[in-house]
Coordinates of C-alpha atoms and ligand atoms in Angstrom, one line a residue:
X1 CA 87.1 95.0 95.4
X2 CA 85.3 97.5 97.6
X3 CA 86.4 100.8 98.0
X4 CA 85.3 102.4 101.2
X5 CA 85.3 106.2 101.6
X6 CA 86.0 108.5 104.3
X7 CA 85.7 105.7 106.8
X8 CA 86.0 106.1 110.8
X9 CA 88.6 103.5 112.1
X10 CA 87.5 103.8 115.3
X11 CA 86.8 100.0 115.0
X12 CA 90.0 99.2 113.7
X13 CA 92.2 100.5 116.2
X14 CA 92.6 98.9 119.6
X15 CA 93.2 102.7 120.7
X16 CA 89.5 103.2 119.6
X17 CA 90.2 106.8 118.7
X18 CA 88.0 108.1 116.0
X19 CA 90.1 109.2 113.2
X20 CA 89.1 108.8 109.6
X21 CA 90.7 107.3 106.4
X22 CA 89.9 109.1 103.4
X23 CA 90.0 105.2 101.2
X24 CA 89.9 102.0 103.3
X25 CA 89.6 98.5 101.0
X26 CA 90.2 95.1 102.6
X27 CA 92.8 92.9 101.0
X28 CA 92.5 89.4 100.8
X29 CA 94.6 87.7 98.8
X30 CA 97.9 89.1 96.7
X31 CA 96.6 90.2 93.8
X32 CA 93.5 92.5 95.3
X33 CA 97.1 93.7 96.8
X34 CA 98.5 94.8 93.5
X35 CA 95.0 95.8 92.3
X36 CA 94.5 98.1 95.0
X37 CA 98.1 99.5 95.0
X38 CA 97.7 100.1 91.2
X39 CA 94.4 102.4 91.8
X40 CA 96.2 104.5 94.8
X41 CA 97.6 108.1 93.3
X42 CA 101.3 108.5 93.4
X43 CA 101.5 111.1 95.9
X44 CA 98.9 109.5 98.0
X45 CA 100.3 108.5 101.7
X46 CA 99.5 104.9 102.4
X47 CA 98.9 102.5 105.7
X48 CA 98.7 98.9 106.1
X49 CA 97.0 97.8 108.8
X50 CA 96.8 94.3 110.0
X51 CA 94.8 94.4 113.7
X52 CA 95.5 98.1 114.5
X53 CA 97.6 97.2 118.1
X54 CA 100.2 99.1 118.1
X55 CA 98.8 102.9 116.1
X56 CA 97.6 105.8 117.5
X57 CA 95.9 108.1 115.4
X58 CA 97.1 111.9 115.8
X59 CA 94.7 113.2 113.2
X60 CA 92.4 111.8 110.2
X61 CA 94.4 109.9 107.8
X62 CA 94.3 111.6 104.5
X63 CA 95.0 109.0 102.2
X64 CA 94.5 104.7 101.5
X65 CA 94.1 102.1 104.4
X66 CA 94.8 98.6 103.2
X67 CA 93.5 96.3 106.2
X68 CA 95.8 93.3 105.6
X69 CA 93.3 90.0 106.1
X70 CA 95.6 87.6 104.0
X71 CA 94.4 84.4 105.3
X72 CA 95.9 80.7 105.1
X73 CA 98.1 78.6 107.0
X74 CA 100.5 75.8 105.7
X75 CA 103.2 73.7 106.3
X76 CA 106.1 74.1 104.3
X77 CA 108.5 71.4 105.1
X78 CA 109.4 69.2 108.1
X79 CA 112.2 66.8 109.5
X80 CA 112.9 65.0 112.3
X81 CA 113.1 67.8 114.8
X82 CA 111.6 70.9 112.9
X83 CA 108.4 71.9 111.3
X84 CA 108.0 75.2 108.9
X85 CA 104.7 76.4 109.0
X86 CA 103.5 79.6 106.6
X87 CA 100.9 82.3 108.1
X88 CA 99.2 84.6 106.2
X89 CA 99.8 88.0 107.2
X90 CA 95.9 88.5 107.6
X91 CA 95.9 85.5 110.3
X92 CA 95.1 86.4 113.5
X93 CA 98.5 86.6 116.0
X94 CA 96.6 84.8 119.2
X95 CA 94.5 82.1 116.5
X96 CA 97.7 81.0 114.9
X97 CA 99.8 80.4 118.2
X98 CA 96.9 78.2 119.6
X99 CA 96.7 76.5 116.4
X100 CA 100.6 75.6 116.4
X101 CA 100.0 74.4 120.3
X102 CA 97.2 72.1 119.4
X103 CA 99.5 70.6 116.9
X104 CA 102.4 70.5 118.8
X105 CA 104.8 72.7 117.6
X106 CA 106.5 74.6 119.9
X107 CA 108.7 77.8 120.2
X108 CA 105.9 80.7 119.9
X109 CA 103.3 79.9 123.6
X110 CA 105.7 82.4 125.4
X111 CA 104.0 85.0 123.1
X112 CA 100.1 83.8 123.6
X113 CA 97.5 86.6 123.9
X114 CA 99.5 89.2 121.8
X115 CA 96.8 91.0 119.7
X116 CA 97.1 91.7 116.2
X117 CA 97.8 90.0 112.9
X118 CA 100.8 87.6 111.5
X119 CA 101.8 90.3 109.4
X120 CA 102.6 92.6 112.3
X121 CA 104.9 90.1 113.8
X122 CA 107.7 91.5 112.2
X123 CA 107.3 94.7 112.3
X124 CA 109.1 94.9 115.8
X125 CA 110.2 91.3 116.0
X126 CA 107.2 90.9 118.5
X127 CA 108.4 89.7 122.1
X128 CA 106.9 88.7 125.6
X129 CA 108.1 86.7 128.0
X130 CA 112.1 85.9 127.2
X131 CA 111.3 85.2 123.6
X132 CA 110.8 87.3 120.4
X133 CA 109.3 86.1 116.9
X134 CA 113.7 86.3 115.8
X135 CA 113.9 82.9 117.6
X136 CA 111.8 81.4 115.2
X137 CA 111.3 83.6 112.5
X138 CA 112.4 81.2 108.2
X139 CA 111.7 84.2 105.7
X140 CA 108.6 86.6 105.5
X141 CA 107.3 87.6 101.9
X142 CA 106.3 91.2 100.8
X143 CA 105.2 93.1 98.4
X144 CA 107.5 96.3 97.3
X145 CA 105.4 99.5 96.6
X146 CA 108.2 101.3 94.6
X147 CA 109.4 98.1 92.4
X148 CA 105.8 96.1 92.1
X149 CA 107.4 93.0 92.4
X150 CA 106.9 90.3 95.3
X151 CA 110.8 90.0 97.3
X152 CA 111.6 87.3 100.2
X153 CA 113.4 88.8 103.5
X154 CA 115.5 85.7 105.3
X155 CA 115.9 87.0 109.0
X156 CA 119.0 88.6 108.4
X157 CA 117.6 91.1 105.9
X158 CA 114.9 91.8 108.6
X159 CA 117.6 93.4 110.8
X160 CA 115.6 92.2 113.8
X161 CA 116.5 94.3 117.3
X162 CA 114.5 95.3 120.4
X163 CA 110.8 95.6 119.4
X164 CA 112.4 96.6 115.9
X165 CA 113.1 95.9 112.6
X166 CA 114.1 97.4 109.1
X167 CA 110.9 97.7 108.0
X168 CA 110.1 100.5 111.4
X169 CA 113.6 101.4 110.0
X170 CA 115.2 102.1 106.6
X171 CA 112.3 100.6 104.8
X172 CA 110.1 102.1 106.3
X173 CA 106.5 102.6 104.4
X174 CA 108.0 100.6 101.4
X175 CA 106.7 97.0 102.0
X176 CA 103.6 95.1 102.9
X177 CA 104.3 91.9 104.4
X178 CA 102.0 89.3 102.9
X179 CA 103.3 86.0 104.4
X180 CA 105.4 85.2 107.0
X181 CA 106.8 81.6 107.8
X182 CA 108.4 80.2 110.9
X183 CA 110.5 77.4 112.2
X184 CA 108.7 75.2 114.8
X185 CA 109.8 72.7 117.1
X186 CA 108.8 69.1 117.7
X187 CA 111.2 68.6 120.5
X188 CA 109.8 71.9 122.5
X189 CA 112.9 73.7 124.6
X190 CA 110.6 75.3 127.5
X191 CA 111.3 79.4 128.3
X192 CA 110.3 79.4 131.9
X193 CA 112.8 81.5 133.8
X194 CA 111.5 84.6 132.8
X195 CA 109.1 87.3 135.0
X196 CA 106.9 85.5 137.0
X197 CA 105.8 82.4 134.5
X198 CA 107.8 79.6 137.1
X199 CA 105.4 81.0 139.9
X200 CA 102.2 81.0 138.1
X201 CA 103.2 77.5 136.8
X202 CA 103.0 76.7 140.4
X203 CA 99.9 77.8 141.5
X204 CA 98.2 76.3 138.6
X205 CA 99.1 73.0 139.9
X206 CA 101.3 72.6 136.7
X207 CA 103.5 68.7 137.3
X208 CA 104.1 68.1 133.9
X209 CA 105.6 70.8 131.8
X210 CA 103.9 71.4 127.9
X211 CA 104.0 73.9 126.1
X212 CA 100.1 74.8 126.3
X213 CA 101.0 74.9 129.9
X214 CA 103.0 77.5 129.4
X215 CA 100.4 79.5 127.5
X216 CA 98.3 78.8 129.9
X217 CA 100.0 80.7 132.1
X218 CA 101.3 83.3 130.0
X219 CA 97.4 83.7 129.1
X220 CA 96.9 84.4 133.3
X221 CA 99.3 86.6 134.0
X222 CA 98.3 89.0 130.9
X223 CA 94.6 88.5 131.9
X224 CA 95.4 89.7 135.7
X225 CA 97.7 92.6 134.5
X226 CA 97.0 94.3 131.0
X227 CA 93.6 96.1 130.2
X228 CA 91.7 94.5 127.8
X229 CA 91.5 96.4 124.6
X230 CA 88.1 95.4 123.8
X231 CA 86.9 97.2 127.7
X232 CA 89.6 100.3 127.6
X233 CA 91.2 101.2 124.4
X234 CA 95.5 100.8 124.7
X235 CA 97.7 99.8 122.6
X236 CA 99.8 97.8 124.7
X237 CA 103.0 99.2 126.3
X238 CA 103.6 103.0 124.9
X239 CA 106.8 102.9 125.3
X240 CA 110.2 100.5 124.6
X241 CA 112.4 99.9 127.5
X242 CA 115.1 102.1 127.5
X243 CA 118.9 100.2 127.1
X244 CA 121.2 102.9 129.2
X245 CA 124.9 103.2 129.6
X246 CA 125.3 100.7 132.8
X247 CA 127.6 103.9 134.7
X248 CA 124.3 105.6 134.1
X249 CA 122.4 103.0 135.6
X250 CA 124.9 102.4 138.4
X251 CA 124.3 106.1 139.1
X252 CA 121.0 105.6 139.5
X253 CA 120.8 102.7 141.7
X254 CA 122.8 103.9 144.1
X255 CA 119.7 106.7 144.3
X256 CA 116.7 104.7 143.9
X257 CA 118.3 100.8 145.2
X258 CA 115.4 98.6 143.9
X259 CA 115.2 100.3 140.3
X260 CA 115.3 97.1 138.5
X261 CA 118.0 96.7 135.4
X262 CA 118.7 94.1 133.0
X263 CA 121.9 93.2 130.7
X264 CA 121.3 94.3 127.4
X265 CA 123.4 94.6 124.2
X266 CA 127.0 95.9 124.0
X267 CA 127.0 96.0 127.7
X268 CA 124.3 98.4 128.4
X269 CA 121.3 98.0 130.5
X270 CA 118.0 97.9 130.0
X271 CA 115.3 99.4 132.8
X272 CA 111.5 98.9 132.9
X273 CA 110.6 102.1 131.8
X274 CA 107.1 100.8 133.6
X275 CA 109.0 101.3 136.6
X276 CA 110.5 104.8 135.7
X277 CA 107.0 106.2 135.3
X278 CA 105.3 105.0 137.7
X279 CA 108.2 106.4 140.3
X280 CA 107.8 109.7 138.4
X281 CA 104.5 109.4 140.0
X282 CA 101.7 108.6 136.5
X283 CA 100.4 105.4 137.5
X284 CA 97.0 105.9 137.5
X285 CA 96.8 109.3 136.3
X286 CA 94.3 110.6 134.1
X287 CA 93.3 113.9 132.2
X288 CA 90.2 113.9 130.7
X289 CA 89.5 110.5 128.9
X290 CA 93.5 109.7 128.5
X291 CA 95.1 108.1 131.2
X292 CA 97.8 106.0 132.6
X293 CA 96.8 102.5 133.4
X294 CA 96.4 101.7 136.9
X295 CA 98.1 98.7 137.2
X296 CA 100.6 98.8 134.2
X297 CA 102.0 101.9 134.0
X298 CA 103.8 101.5 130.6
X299 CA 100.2 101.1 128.9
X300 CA 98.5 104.7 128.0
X301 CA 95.1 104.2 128.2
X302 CA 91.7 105.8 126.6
X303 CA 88.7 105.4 128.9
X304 CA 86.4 106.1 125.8
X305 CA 86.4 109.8 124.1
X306 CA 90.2 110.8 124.1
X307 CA 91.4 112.1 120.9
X308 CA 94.8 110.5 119.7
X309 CA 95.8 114.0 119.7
X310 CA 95.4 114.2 123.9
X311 CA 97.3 110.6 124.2
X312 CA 99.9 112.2 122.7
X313 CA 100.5 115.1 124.6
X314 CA 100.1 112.8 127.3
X315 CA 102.9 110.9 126.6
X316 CA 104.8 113.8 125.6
X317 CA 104.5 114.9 128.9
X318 CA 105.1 111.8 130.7
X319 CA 108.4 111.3 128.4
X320 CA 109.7 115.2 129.7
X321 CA 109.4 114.0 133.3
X322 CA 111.0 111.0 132.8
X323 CA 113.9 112.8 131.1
X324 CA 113.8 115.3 134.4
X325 CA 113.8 112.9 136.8
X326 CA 116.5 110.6 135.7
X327 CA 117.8 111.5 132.9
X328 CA 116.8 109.3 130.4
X329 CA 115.0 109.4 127.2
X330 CA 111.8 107.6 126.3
X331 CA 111.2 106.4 123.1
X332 CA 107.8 105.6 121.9
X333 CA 106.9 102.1 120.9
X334 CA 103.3 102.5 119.0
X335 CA 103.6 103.7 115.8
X336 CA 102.2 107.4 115.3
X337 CA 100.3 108.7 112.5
Ligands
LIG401 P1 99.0 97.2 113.5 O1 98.8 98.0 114.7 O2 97.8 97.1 112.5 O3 100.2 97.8 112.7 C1 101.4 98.1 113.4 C2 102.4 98.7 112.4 O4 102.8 97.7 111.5 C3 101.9 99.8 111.6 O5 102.9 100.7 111.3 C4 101.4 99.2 110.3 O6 101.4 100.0 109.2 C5 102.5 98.0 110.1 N1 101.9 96.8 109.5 C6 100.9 96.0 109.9 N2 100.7 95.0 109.1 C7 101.6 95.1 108.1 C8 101.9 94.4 106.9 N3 101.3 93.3 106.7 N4 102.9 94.8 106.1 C9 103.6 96.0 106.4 N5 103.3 96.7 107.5 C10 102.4 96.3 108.3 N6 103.7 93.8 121.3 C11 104.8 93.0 121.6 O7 105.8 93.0 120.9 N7 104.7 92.2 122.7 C12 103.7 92.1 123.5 O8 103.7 91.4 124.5 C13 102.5 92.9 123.2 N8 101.4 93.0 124.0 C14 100.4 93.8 123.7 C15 99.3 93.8 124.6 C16 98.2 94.6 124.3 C17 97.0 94.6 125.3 C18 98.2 95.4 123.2 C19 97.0 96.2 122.8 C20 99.3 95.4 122.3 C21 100.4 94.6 122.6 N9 101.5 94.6 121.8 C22 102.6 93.8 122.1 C23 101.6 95.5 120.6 C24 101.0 94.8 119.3 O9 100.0 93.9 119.7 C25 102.0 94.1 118.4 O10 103.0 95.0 118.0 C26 101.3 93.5 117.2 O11 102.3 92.8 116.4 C27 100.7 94.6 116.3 O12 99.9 93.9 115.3 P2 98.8 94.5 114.5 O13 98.3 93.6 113.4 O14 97.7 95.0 115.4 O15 99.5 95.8 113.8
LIG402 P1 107.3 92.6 133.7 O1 107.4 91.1 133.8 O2 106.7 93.4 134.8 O3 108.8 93.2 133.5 C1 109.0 94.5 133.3 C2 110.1 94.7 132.2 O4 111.3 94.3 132.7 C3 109.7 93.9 131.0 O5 109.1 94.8 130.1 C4 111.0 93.3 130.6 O6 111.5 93.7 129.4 C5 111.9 93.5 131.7 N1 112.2 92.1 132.3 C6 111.5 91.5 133.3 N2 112.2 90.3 133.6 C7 113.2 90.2 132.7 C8 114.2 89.2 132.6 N3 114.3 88.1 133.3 N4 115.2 89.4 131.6 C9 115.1 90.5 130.8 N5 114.2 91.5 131.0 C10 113.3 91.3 131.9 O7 106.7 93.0 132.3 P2 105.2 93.1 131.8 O8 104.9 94.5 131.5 O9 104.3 92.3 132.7 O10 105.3 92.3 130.4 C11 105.6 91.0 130.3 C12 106.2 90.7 129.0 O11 105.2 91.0 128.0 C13 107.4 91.5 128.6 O12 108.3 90.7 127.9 C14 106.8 92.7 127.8 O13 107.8 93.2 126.9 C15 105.7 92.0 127.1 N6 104.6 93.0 126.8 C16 104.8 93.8 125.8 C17 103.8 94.7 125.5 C18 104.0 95.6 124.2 O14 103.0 96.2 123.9 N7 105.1 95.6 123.6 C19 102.7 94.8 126.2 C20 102.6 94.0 127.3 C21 103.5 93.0 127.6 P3 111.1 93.1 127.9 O15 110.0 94.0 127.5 O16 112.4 93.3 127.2 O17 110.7 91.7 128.1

């Protein structure tokens, strides 16, 4: 096992700010896992990263960086209707959707193009598009860093919500996910009513409806409307979409008519906090080499040199406007460190 030392991880974060890890070692299989947790001192912080989508670095990371590359996929069981196919958390997110489409087994195209790693997927219950990895999600295995002992998490211990789950929660810094295993379809149910998928379907020429279809056009509308991370440095959208008291909302609308809403849990409703910024007047903003993207205005960009430190502020200031303007708070989706 290689132990790398005061390492930049510019290059593994989609952010591409230049922070450094004071130990960075690659992990490849589940026991380099357990070796490389053994050699970390007690009081040492550590971070698992899988493709670094969804981290901004504040400062240098004074401690271990495990970059999760825990490869493998399998089958697990099948039936008539249903396939159960194991990832390892090292897989990558996009690779392993294409590869279940080629196959045939539907239920994760709605989520094509998302960057990352398997082992992500749970972190937020990953969603795009009407669906969200809960749909499908069997059981995820993990490592415990205060036991040393390998525990299975069945969705229910996951506690999956919007863009969360225990592990962002409770457990917080105590796991690393090393496989993760969902249930497929062979009789695909087809998630189409959602944003503008139906339309795009249409002007692809799209007669017969498959599931690679779909991704297809999920693919396209990403393409034409989020910055690729590999040209601007983002980490996807910045912030969740806020669920408000629907009185709050009503309030609202009858100021600003088209502010779009959504029925969310226990009656609430959830706006496009896209749409909140951008009327509080960021979209396209930019200070310095941190901006707001110019045709997304939910995704905080770095046009090359920002420090994680001047995203931040950013998006502290963007979230004190918001809160001005109408009232409601932002809460930031990427994980901060
Ligand atoms: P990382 O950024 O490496 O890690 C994220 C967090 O999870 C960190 O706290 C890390 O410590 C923890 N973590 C990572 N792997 C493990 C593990 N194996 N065990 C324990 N903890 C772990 N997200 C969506 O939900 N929907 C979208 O549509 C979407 N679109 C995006 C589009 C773009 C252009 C970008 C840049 C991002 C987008 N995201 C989206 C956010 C991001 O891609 C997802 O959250 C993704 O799952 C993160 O995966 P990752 O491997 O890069 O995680
Ligand atoms: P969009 O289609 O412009 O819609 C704006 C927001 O309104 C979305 O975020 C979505 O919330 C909500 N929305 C739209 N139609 C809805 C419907 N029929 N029912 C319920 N909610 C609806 O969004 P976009 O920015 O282009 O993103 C498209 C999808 O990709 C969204 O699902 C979004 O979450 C996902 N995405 C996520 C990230 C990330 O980093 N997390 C980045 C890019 C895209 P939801 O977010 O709840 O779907």
């Amino acid at each position: 096992m290689e132990i790398k030392y005061n390492i930049s991880l510019k290059p593994y974060n989609t952010f591409g700010i230049d922070a450094e890890a004071k130990a960075f070692v690659s992990i490849a299989a589940e026991d380099s896992l357990t070796e490389a947790v053994s050699l970390i001192p007690e009081k040492e912080p550590l971070l698992v990263l899988g493709g670094g989508s969804n981290v901004l670095f504040t400062r240098h990371f004074n401690g271990w960086v495990l970059k999760n590359e825990i490869p493998g996929i399998e089958v697990k069981k099948e039936n008539e209707n249903n396939i159960w196919v194991e990832a390892g958390a090292g897989v990558n997110w996009h690779q392993f959707v294409l590869y279940c489409i080629e196959k045939g087994w539907a239920g994760l195209e709605n989520l094509s193009l998302i960057p990352g790693c398997v082992g992500a997927s749970p972190m937020q219950n990953i969603g795009a598009y009407g669906v969200e990895i809960k749909d499908v999600f069997e059981y995820l295995e993990a490592y415990s860093l205060h036991e040393k002992t390998f525990v299975t998490f069945s969705a229910t211990d996951c506690k999956f919500g919007y863009r969360e789950s225990v592990f962002k929660k409770e457990l917080k810094n105590r796991f690393v996910i090393t496989r993760v295993c969902f249930r497929l379809s062979k009789k695909p149910f087809f998630h189409t009513t959602y944003g503008s998928i139906q339309q795009e379907l249409e002007t692809m020429g799209v007669t017969e409806l498959t599931i690679k279809a779909i991704s297809d056009a999920v693919i396209r509308i990403r393409q034409g409307k989020l910055p690729d991370p590999a040209v601007t440095g983002n980490a996807g959208s910045f912030f969740k979409n806020p669920e408000i008291d629907t009185n709050h909302y009503l309030e609202l609308k009858y100021r600003y008519p088209e502010l779009p809403g959504y029925p969310a849990s226990m009656g609430r409703t959830k706006v496009p906090a896209g749409w909140l910024i951008e009327k509080a007047g960021w979209k396209g903003y930019r200070e310095g080499d941190a901006g707001v993207h110019d045709r997304q205005a939910l995704v905080l960009v770095n046009y090359g040199q920002a420090s994680g430190e001047q995203i931040y502020t950013l998006s502290e200031k963007i979230m004190n406007s918001v809160l001005e303007k109408f009232g409601i708070e932002l809460e930031r989706e990427v994980n901060i460190y």
